[in-house]
JSON list of C-alpha atoms in Angstrom, two decimals:
[
{"chain": "A", "resi": 1, "resn": "MET", "atom": "CA", "xyz": [63.06, -9.12, -142.01]},
{"chain": "A", "resi": 2, "resn": "PHE", "atom": "CA", "xyz": [63.79, -10.35, -145.25]},
{"chain": "A", "resi": 3, "resn": "GLN", "atom": "CA", "xyz": [67.60, -9.49, -145.23]},
{"chain": "A", "resi": 4, "resn": "LYS", "atom": "CA", "xyz": [67.78, -11.54, -141.49]},
{"chain": "A", "resi": 5, "resn": "PHE", "atom": "CA", "xyz": [65.95, -14.54, -143.32]},
{"chain": "A", "resi": 6, "resn": "LYS", "atom": "CA", "xyz": [68.42, -14.26, -146.09]},
{"chain": "A", "resi": 7, "resn": "ARG", "atom": "CA", "xyz": [71.56, -14.16, -143.61]},
{"chain": "A", "resi": 8, "resn": "ILE", "atom": "CA", "xyz": [69.91, -16.77, -141.45]},
{"chain": "A", "resi": 9, "resn": "ALA", "atom": "CA", "xyz": [69.49, -19.22, -144.83]},
{"chain": "A", "resi": 10, "resn": "LEU", "atom": "CA", "xyz": [72.86, -18.50, -145.98]},
{"chain": "A", "resi": 11, "resn": "VAL", "atom": "CA", "xyz": [74.50, -19.58, -142.75]},
{"chain": "A", "resi": 12, "resn": "VAL", "atom": "CA", "xyz": [72.28, -22.81, -142.79]},
{"chain": "A", "resi": 13, "resn": "LEU", "atom": "CA", "xyz": [73.22, -23.43, -146.53]},
{"chain": "A", "resi": 14, "resn": "THR", "atom": "CA", "xyz": [77.27, -22.89, -145.64]},
{"chain": "A", "resi": 15, "resn": "THR", "atom": "CA", "xyz": [76.97, -25.19, -142.60]},
{"chain": "A", "resi": 16, "resn": "VAL", "atom": "CA", "xyz": [75.43, -28.03, -144.90]},
{"chain": "A", "resi": 17, "resn": "ILE", "atom": "CA", "xyz": [78.08, -27.58, -147.19]},
{"chain": "A", "resi": 18, "resn": "LEU", "atom": "CA", "xyz": [80.76, -27.63, -145.14]},
{"chain": "A", "resi": 19, "resn": "THR", "atom": "CA", "xyz": [79.64, -30.78, -143.15]},
{"chain": "A", "resi": 20, "resn": "THR", "atom": "CA", "xyz": [79.04, -32.52, -146.05]},
{"chain": "A", "resi": 21, "resn": "ALA", "atom": "CA", "xyz": [82.43, -32.19, -147.33]},
{"chain": "A", "resi": 22, "resn": "ALA", "atom": "CA", "xyz": [84.05, -32.89, -144.39]},
{"chain": "A", "resi": 23, "resn": "ALA", "atom": "CA", "xyz": [82.10, -36.33, -144.25]},
{"chain": "A", "resi": 24, "resn": "ALA", "atom": "CA", "xyz": [83.10, -36.90, -147.76]},
{"chain": "A", "resi": 25, "resn": "THR", "atom": "CA", "xyz": [86.54, -36.14, -146.65]},
{"chain": "A", "resi": 26, "resn": "ALA", "atom": "CA", "xyz": [86.50, -38.21, -143.53]},
{"chain": "A", "resi": 27, "resn": "SER", "atom": "CA", "xyz": [85.36, -41.30, -145.74]},
{"chain": "A", "resi": 28, "resn": "ALA", "atom": "CA", "xyz": [87.67, -41.04, -148.74]},
{"chain": "A", "resi": 29, "resn": "ALA", "atom": "CA", "xyz": [88.47, -45.21, -148.35]},
{"chain": "A", "resi": 30, "resn": "THR", "atom": "CA", "xyz": [88.67, -47.30, -151.44]},
{"chain": "A", "resi": 31, "resn": "VAL", "atom": "CA", "xyz": [88.78, -50.92, -151.88]},
{"chain": "A", "resi": 32, "resn": "GLN", "atom": "CA", "xyz": [90.61, -52.95, -154.54]},
{"chain": "A", "resi": 33, "resn": "ALA", "atom": "CA", "xyz": [89.66, -56.66, -155.61]},
{"chain": "A", "resi": 34, "resn": "THR", "atom": "CA", "xyz": [91.79, -59.12, -155.01]},
{"chain": "A", "resi": 35, "resn": "GLY", "atom": "CA", "xyz": [90.14, -61.25, -157.57]},
{"chain": "A", "resi": 36, "resn": "ASN", "atom": "CA", "xyz": [87.10, -61.61, -159.88]},
{"chain": "A", "resi": 37, "resn": "ILE", "atom": "CA", "xyz": [84.39, -61.41, -156.78]},
{"chain": "A", "resi": 38, "resn": "ASN", "atom": "CA", "xyz": [80.65, -61.02, -156.61]},
{"chain": "A", "resi": 39, "resn": "LEU", "atom": "CA", "xyz": [78.74, -57.53, -156.17]},
{"chain": "A", "resi": 40, "resn": "ARG", "atom": "CA", "xyz": [75.72, -58.73, -154.03]},
{"chain": "A", "resi": 41, "resn": "ALA", "atom": "CA", "xyz": [72.27, -56.99, -153.05]},
{"chain": "A", "resi": 42, "resn": "LYS", "atom": "CA", "xyz": [72.69, -57.06, -149.55]},
{"chain": "A", "resi": 43, "resn": "ALA", "atom": "CA", "xyz": [75.56, -58.34, -147.01]},
{"chain": "A", "resi": 44, "resn": "SER", "atom": "CA", "xyz": [75.22, -61.88, -147.23]},
{"chain": "A", "resi": 45, "resn": "THR", "atom": "CA", "xyz": [76.65, -64.80, -149.58]},
{"chain": "A", "resi": 46, "resn": "SER", "atom": "CA", "xyz": [73.06, -66.09, -150.03]},
{"chain": "A", "resi": 47, "resn": "SER", "atom": "CA", "xyz": [71.82, -62.51, -151.38]},
{"chain": "A", "resi": 48, "resn": "ARG", "atom": "CA", "xyz": [71.30, -62.42, -155.25]},
{"chain": "A", "resi": 49, "resn": "ILE", "atom": "CA", "xyz": [74.51, -61.25, -157.57]},
{"chain": "A", "resi": 50, "resn": "LEU", "atom": "CA", "xyz": [73.95, -57.89, -159.02]},
{"chain": "A", "resi": 51, "resn": "THR", "atom": "CA", "xyz": [77.54, -58.07, -161.30]},
{"chain": "A", "resi": 52, "resn": "VAL", "atom": "CA", "xyz": [81.11, -59.14, -161.23]},
{"chain": "A", "resi": 53, "resn": "MET", "atom": "CA", "xyz": [83.83, -56.72, -159.81]},
{"chain": "A", "resi": 54, "resn": "LYS", "atom": "CA", "xyz": [86.93, -57.36, -161.67]},
{"chain": "A", "resi": 55, "resn": "LYS", "atom": "CA", "xyz": [90.25, -58.43, -160.39]},
{"chain": "A", "resi": 56, "resn": "ASN", "atom": "CA", "xyz": [92.39, -55.31, -159.13]},
{"chain": "A", "resi": 57, "resn": "THR", "atom": "CA", "xyz": [89.19, -52.96, -159.78]},
{"chain": "A", "resi": 58, "resn": "LYS", "atom": "CA", "xyz": [89.11, -50.08, -157.28]},
{"chain": "A", "resi": 59, "resn": "ARG", "atom": "CA", "xyz": [85.88, -48.67, -155.48]},
{"chain": "A", "resi": 60, "resn": "THR", "atom": "CA", "xyz": [85.08, -45.77, -153.11]},
{"chain": "A", "resi": 61, "resn": "VAL", "atom": "CA", "xyz": [83.50, -47.45, -150.04]},
{"chain": "A", "resi": 62, "resn": "ILE", "atom": "CA", "xyz": [79.96, -46.02, -149.81]},
{"chain": "A", "resi": 63, "resn": "GLY", "atom": "CA", "xyz": [79.07, -47.92, -146.39]},
{"chain": "A", "resi": 64, "resn": "VAL", "atom": "CA", "xyz": [79.87, -50.78, -144.42]},
{"chain": "A", "resi": 65, "resn": "SER", "atom": "CA", "xyz": [77.30, -53.60, -142.92]},
{"chain": "A", "resi": 66, "resn": "LYS", "atom": "CA", "xyz": [76.42, -53.97, -139.39]},
{"chain": "A", "resi": 67, "resn": "ASN", "atom": "CA", "xyz": [78.71, -56.93, -138.87]},
{"chain": "A", "resi": 68, "resn": "LYS", "atom": "CA", "xyz": [81.38, -54.91, -140.45]},
{"chain": "A", "resi": 69, "resn": "LYS", "atom": "CA", "xyz": [82.08, -57.75, -142.79]},
{"chain": "A", "resi": 70, "resn": "TRP", "atom": "CA", "xyz": [80.87, -56.08, -146.07]},
{"chain": "A", "resi": 71, "resn": "TYR", "atom": "CA", "xyz": [81.70, -53.00, -148.24]},
{"chain": "A", "resi": 72, "resn": "LYS", "atom": "CA", "xyz": [78.59, -51.39, -149.94]},
{"chain": "A", "resi": 73, "resn": "VAL", "atom": "CA", "xyz": [80.20, -50.10, -153.15]},
{"chain": "A", "resi": 74, "resn": "LYS", "atom": "CA", "xyz": [79.18, -49.17, -156.66]},
{"chain": "A", "resi": 75, "resn": "VAL", "atom": "CA", "xyz": [80.02, -51.42, -159.58]},
{"chain": "A", "resi": 76, "resn": "ASN", "atom": "CA", "xyz": [78.78, -51.19, -163.37]},
{"chain": "A", "resi": 77, "resn": "GLY", "atom": "CA", "xyz": [76.20, -49.04, -162.21]},
{"chain": "A", "resi": 78, "resn": "LYS", "atom": "CA", "xyz": [74.79, -50.81, -159.64]},
{"chain": "A", "resi": 79, "resn": "THR", "atom": "CA", "xyz": [74.93, -50.49, -155.66]},
{"chain": "A", "resi": 80, "resn": "GLY", "atom": "CA", "xyz": [75.68, -53.63, -153.41]},
{"chain": "A", "resi": 81, "resn": "TYR", "atom": "CA", "xyz": [77.80, -55.11, -151.38]},
{"chain": "A", "resi": 82, "resn": "VAL", "atom": "CA", "xyz": [81.31, -56.71, -151.41]},
{"chain": "A", "resi": 83, "resn": "ASN", "atom": "CA", "xyz": [82.70, -59.27, -148.88]},
{"chain": "A", "resi": 84, "resn": "CYS", "atom": "CA", "xyz": [85.89, -57.56, -147.17]},
{"chain": "A", "resi": 85, "resn": "LYS", "atom": "CA", "xyz": [87.46, -60.99, -147.36]},
{"chain": "A", "resi": 86, "resn": "TYR", "atom": "CA", "xyz": [88.03, -60.51, -150.82]},
{"chain": "A", "resi": 87, "resn": "VAL", "atom": "CA", "xyz": [89.26, -56.90, -151.48]},
{"chain": "A", "resi": 88, "resn": "LYS", "atom": "CA", "xyz": [92.26, -54.55, -149.84]},
{"chain": "A", "resi": 89, "resn": "TYR", "atom": "CA", "xyz": [91.21, -51.66, -148.13]},
{"chain": "A", "resi": 90, "resn": "SER", "atom": "CA", "xyz": [92.72, -48.50, -148.42]},
{"chain": "A", "resi": 91, "resn": "ASN", "atom": "CA", "xyz": [91.96, -45.20, -146.52]},
{"chain": "A", "resi": 92, "resn": "SER", "atom": "CA", "xyz": [93.40, -41.99, -148.69]},
{"chain": "A", "resi": 93, "resn": "ASN", "atom": "CA", "xyz": [93.55, -40.00, -145.33]},
{"chain": "A", "resi": 94, "resn": "SER", "atom": "CA", "xyz": [95.86, -42.46, -143.46]},
{"chain": "A", "resi": 95, "resn": "GLY", "atom": "CA", "xyz": [99.05, -40.80, -144.43]},
{"chain": "A", "resi": 96, "resn": "SER", "atom": "CA", "xyz": [101.48, -43.66, -145.08]},
{"chain": "A", "resi": 97, "resn": "SER", "atom": "CA", "xyz": [100.50, -47.21, -146.20]},
{"chain": "A", "resi": 98, "resn": "SER", "atom": "CA", "xyz": [103.41, -48.72, -144.68]},
{"chain": "A", "resi": 99, "resn": "THR", "atom": "CA", "xyz": [102.47, -47.44, -141.05]},
{"chain": "A", "resi": 100, "resn": "LYS", "atom": "CA", "xyz": [99.08, -47.05, -139.23]},
{"chain": "A", "resi": 101, "resn": "THR", "atom": "CA", "xyz": [98.30, -45.73, -135.94]},
{"chain": "A", "resi": 102, "resn": "GLU", "atom": "CA", "xyz": [95.64, -47.46, -133.70]},
{"chain": "A", "resi": 103, "resn": "SER", "atom": "CA", "xyz": [93.39, -45.04, -131.27]},
{"chain": "A", "resi": 104, "resn": "SER", "atom": "CA", "xyz": [95.47, -47.07, -128.38]},
{"chain": "A", "resi": 105, "resn": "GLY", "atom": "CA", "xyz": [98.70, -45.33, -129.43]},
{"chain": "A", "resi": 106, "resn": "GLN", "atom": "CA", "xyz": [100.26, -48.78, -131.04]},
{"chain": "A", "resi": 107, "resn": "LYS", "atom": "CA", "xyz": [101.48, -48.59, -134.48]},
{"chain": "A", "resi": 108, "resn": "LYS", "atom": "CA", "xyz": [101.05, -51.15, -137.05]},
{"chain": "A", "resi": 109, "resn": "VAL", "atom": "CA", "xyz": [104.08, -51.74, -139.59]},
{"chain": "A", "resi": 110, "resn": "LYS", "atom": "CA", "xyz": [102.66, -53.39, -142.99]},
{"chain": "A", "resi": 111, "resn": "LEU", "atom": "CA", "xyz": [104.50, -56.35, -144.02]},
{"chain": "A", "resi": 112, "resn": "GLY", "atom": "CA", "xyz": [102.79, -57.01, -147.00]},
{"chain": "A", "resi": 113, "resn": "ASN", "atom": "CA", "xyz": [100.23, -59.40, -148.61]},
{"chain": "A", "resi": 114, "resn": "PHE", "atom": "CA", "xyz": [100.23, -62.82, -147.28]},
{"chain": "A", "resi": 115, "resn": "LYS", "atom": "CA", "xyz": [98.92, -66.17, -148.22]},
{"chain": "A", "resi": 116, "resn": "LEU", "atom": "CA", "xyz": [96.46, -67.28, -145.46]},
{"chain": "A", "resi": 117, "resn": "THR", "atom": "CA", "xyz": [96.01, -70.84, -144.66]},
{"chain": "A", "resi": 118, "resn": "PHE", "atom": "CA", "xyz": [93.95, -72.53, -142.17]},
{"chain": "A", "resi": 119, "resn": "TYR", "atom": "CA", "xyz": [94.20, -75.44, -139.51]},
{"chain": "A", "resi": 120, "resn": "GLY", "atom": "CA", "xyz": [92.67, -77.04, -136.54]},
{"chain": "A", "resi": 121, "resn": "GLY", "atom": "CA", "xyz": [92.56, -80.08, -134.28]},
{"chain": "A", "resi": 122, "resn": "ASP", "atom": "CA", "xyz": [95.89, -79.21, -132.32]},
{"chain": "A", "resi": 123, "resn": "THR", "atom": "CA", "xyz": [96.23, -79.23, -129.02]},
{"chain": "A", "resi": 124, "resn": "MET", "atom": "CA", "xyz": [99.53, -77.31, -127.89]},
{"chain": "A", "resi": 125, "resn": "THR", "atom": "CA", "xyz": [101.58, -74.74, -129.99]},
{"chain": "A", "resi": 126, "resn": "ALA", "atom": "CA", "xyz": [104.92, -74.54, -130.79]},
{"chain": "A", "resi": 127, "resn": "SER", "atom": "CA", "xyz": [104.99, -71.87, -127.91]},
{"chain": "A", "resi": 128, "resn": "GLY", "atom": "CA", "xyz": [103.79, -74.25, -124.94]},
{"chain": "A", "resi": 129, "resn": "LYS", "atom": "CA", "xyz": [100.10, -72.39, -125.50]},
{"chain": "A", "resi": 130, "resn": "ARG", "atom": "CA", "xyz": [96.85, -74.34, -126.15]},
{"chain": "A", "resi": 131, "resn": "PRO", "atom": "CA", "xyz": [95.86, -72.76, -129.67]},
{"chain": "A", "resi": 132, "resn": "ARG", "atom": "CA", "xyz": [92.81, -70.45, -129.55]},
{"chain": "A", "resi": 133, "resn": "ILE", "atom": "CA", "xyz": [90.16, -69.64, -132.26]},
{"chain": "A", "resi": 134, "resn": "LYS", "atom": "CA", "xyz": [90.17, -65.89, -133.70]},
{"chain": "A", "resi": 135, "resn": "HIS", "atom": "CA", "xyz": [93.76, -65.66, -131.61]},
{"chain": "A", "resi": 136, "resn": "THR", "atom": "CA", "xyz": [96.28, -68.24, -132.27]},
{"chain": "A", "resi": 137, "resn": "ILE", "atom": "CA", "xyz": [98.21, -68.03, -135.56]},
{"chain": "A", "resi": 138, "resn": "ALA", "atom": "CA", "xyz": [101.35, -70.19, -137.13]},
{"chain": "A", "resi": 139, "resn": "VAL", "atom": "CA", "xyz": [104.15, -68.17, -138.61]},
{"chain": "A", "resi": 140, "resn": "ASP", "atom": "CA", "xyz": [107.38, -68.47, -140.06]},
{"chain": "A", "resi": 141, "resn": "ARG", "atom": "CA", "xyz": [109.48, -67.21, -137.21]},
{"chain": "A", "resi": 142, "resn": "ARG", "atom": "CA", "xyz": [112.19, -65.62, -139.56]},
{"chain": "A", "resi": 143, "resn": "VAL", "atom": "CA", "xyz": [109.37, -63.46, -140.86]},
{"chain": "A", "resi": 144, "resn": "ILE", "atom": "CA", "xyz": [107.17, -62.60, -137.84]},
{"chain": "A", "resi": 145, "resn": "PRO", "atom": "CA", "xyz": [108.83, -63.56, -134.52]},
{"chain": "A", "resi": 146, "resn": "LEU", "atom": "CA", "xyz": [106.86, -66.10, -132.02]},
{"chain": "A", "resi": 147, "resn": "GLY", "atom": "CA", "xyz": [104.86, -63.83, -129.63]},
{"chain": "A", "resi": 148, "resn": "SER", "atom": "CA", "xyz": [104.20, -60.91, -131.92]},
{"chain": "A", "resi": 149, "resn": "LYS", "atom": "CA", "xyz": [100.69, -59.30, -132.12]},
{"chain": "A", "resi": 150, "resn": "VAL", "atom": "CA", "xyz": [99.53, -59.12, -135.76]},
{"chain": "A", "resi": 151, "resn": "TYR", "atom": "CA", "xyz": [96.61, -57.42, -137.72]},
{"chain": "A", "resi": 152, "resn": "ILE", "atom": "CA", "xyz": [95.18, -59.54, -140.64]},
{"chain": "A", "resi": 153, "resn": "GLU", "atom": "CA", "xyz": [93.09, -57.17, -143.21]},
{"chain": "A", "resi": 154, "resn": "GLY", "atom": "CA", "xyz": [89.58, -58.45, -143.05]},
{"chain": "A", "resi": 155, "resn": "TRP", "atom": "CA", "xyz": [90.18, -61.06, -140.34]},
{"chain": "A", "resi": 156, "resn": "GLY", "atom": "CA", "xyz": [91.08, -59.06, -137.35]},
{"chain": "A", "resi": 157, "resn": "THR", "atom": "CA", "xyz": [94.15, -59.19, -134.53]},
{"chain": "A", "resi": 158, "resn": "TYR", "atom": "CA", "xyz": [96.00, -62.51, -133.82]},
{"chain": "A", "resi": 159, "resn": "TYR", "atom": "CA", "xyz": [99.06, -63.84, -131.84]},
{"chain": "A", "resi": 160, "resn": "ALA", "atom": "CA", "xyz": [101.85, -65.38, -133.44]},
{"chain": "A", "resi": 161, "resn": "GLU", "atom": "CA", "xyz": [102.19, -68.42, -131.29]},
{"chain": "A", "resi": 162, "resn": "ASP", "atom": "CA", "xyz": [102.85, -71.53, -133.37]},
{"chain": "A", "resi": 163, "resn": "THR", "atom": "CA", "xyz": [104.98, -72.82, -136.35]},
{"chain": "A", "resi": 164, "resn": "GLY", "atom": "CA", "xyz": [104.72, -75.42, -138.79]},
{"chain": "A", "resi": 165, "resn": "GLY", "atom": "CA", "xyz": [106.80, -77.30, -141.72]},
{"chain": "A", "resi": 166, "resn": "ALA", "atom": "CA", "xyz": [105.01, -75.84, -144.54]},
{"chain": "A", "resi": 167, "resn": "ILE", "atom": "CA", "xyz": [104.68, -72.19, -142.99]},
{"chain": "A", "resi": 168, "resn": "LYS", "atom": "CA", "xyz": [107.66, -70.58, -145.01]},
{"chain": "A", "resi": 169, "resn": "GLY", "atom": "CA", "xyz": [108.20, -66.95, -145.88]},
{"chain": "A", "resi": 170, "resn": "LYS", "atom": "CA", "xyz": [104.95, -64.84, -146.39]},
{"chain": "A", "resi": 171, "resn": "ILE", "atom": "CA", "xyz": [102.44, -67.70, -145.42]},
{"chain": "A", "resi": 172, "resn": "ILE", "atom": "CA", "xyz": [100.29, -67.57, -142.23]},
{"chain": "A", "resi": 173, "resn": "ASP", "atom": "CA", "xyz": [98.48, -70.53, -140.82]},
{"chain": "A", "resi": 174, "resn": "ILE", "atom": "CA", "xyz": [95.04, -69.24, -138.96]},
{"chain": "A", "resi": 175, "resn": "PHE", "atom": "CA", "xyz": [93.96, -71.67, -136.19]},
{"chain": "A", "resi": 176, "resn": "VAL", "atom": "CA", "xyz": [90.19, -72.47, -136.36]},
{"chain": "A", "resi": 177, "resn": "SER", "atom": "CA", "xyz": [87.83, -75.16, -135.06]},
{"chain": "A", "resi": 178, "resn": "SER", "atom": "CA", "xyz": [88.27, -78.09, -137.16]},
{"chain": "A", "resi": 179, "resn": "GLU", "atom": "CA", "xyz": [90.50, -79.65, -140.03]},
{"chain": "A", "resi": 180, "resn": "ARG", "atom": "CA", "xyz": [86.64, -79.72, -141.55]},
{"chain": "A", "resi": 181, "resn": "GLU", "atom": "CA", "xyz": [86.21, -75.88, -141.25]},
{"chain": "A", "resi": 182, "resn": "ALA", "atom": "CA", "xyz": [89.79, -75.20, -142.61]},
{"chain": "A", "resi": 183, "resn": "ASN", "atom": "CA", "xyz": [88.97, -77.06, -145.75]},
{"chain": "A", "resi": 184, "resn": "ARG", "atom": "CA", "xyz": [85.99, -75.15, -146.37]},
{"chain": "A", "resi": 185, "resn": "ILE", "atom": "CA", "xyz": [87.71, -71.92, -146.01]},
{"chain": "A", "resi": 186, "resn": "GLY", "atom": "CA", "xyz": [90.63, -72.88, -148.12]},
{"chain": "A", "resi": 187, "resn": "ILE", "atom": "CA", "xyz": [93.07, -70.48, -149.16]},
{"chain": "A", "resi": 188, "resn": "ARG", "atom": "CA", "xyz": [92.75, -66.80, -148.96]},
{"chain": "A", "resi": 189, "resn": "HIS", "atom": "CA", "xyz": [95.19, -63.64, -149.34]},
{"chain": "A", "resi": 190, "resn": "ALA", "atom": "CA", "xyz": [95.07, -60.40, -147.21]},
{"chain": "A", "resi": 191, "resn": "ASN", "atom": "CA", "xyz": [97.61, -57.54, -146.09]},
{"chain": "A", "resi": 192, "resn": "VAL", "atom": "CA", "xyz": [99.20, -58.00, -142.80]},
{"chain": "A", "resi": 193, "resn": "TYR", "atom": "CA", "xyz": [100.45, -55.84, -140.49]},
{"chain": "A", "resi": 194, "resn": "LEU", "atom": "CA", "xyz": [102.87, -56.01, -137.49]},
{"chain": "A", "resi": 195, "resn": "TYR", "atom": "CA", "xyz": [102.29, -54.35, -134.13]},
{"chain": "A", "resi": 196, "resn": "LYS", "atom": "CA", "xyz": [105.41, -52.10, -132.94]}
]
């Protein structure tokens, strides 16, 4: 009876160890700060600041907030949240950093880190379409062809439907609800991928 109990306990323990190892491997993702950013106690800009994550510091992702806009990490011995807009995300299990594959089978080719600006108030784009929030971006057509589907890390999927005189090189202008909103957001930076 004791031998049987020992065998069952060994099987259970082995299963727990293998499951834990698999989970750790699957979540082996890191974030790197694009500037000095605040580590907050909760996933909110109004939450208490615990410490500062210095520019270029890399940390392992412990979790993600429910709204998927904050990463849970440990910095200077304190566990808290950093906003995904201010970090570069990388998954060590994704293989090549230049190409990612979506579950739909579409591939994304990394174009590099772009400067993000924001605009609002327009009623027509260079492609003849009405601009839409969380959809339309203005690009330099020599870098990103009009009509392209683009993924902006931390912001989502957009469509290159517009151009602008100030949009030269690695700059993307994201359409938002108003000029006031554009001024509030300011300038950001993010990795950009082109769907193939």
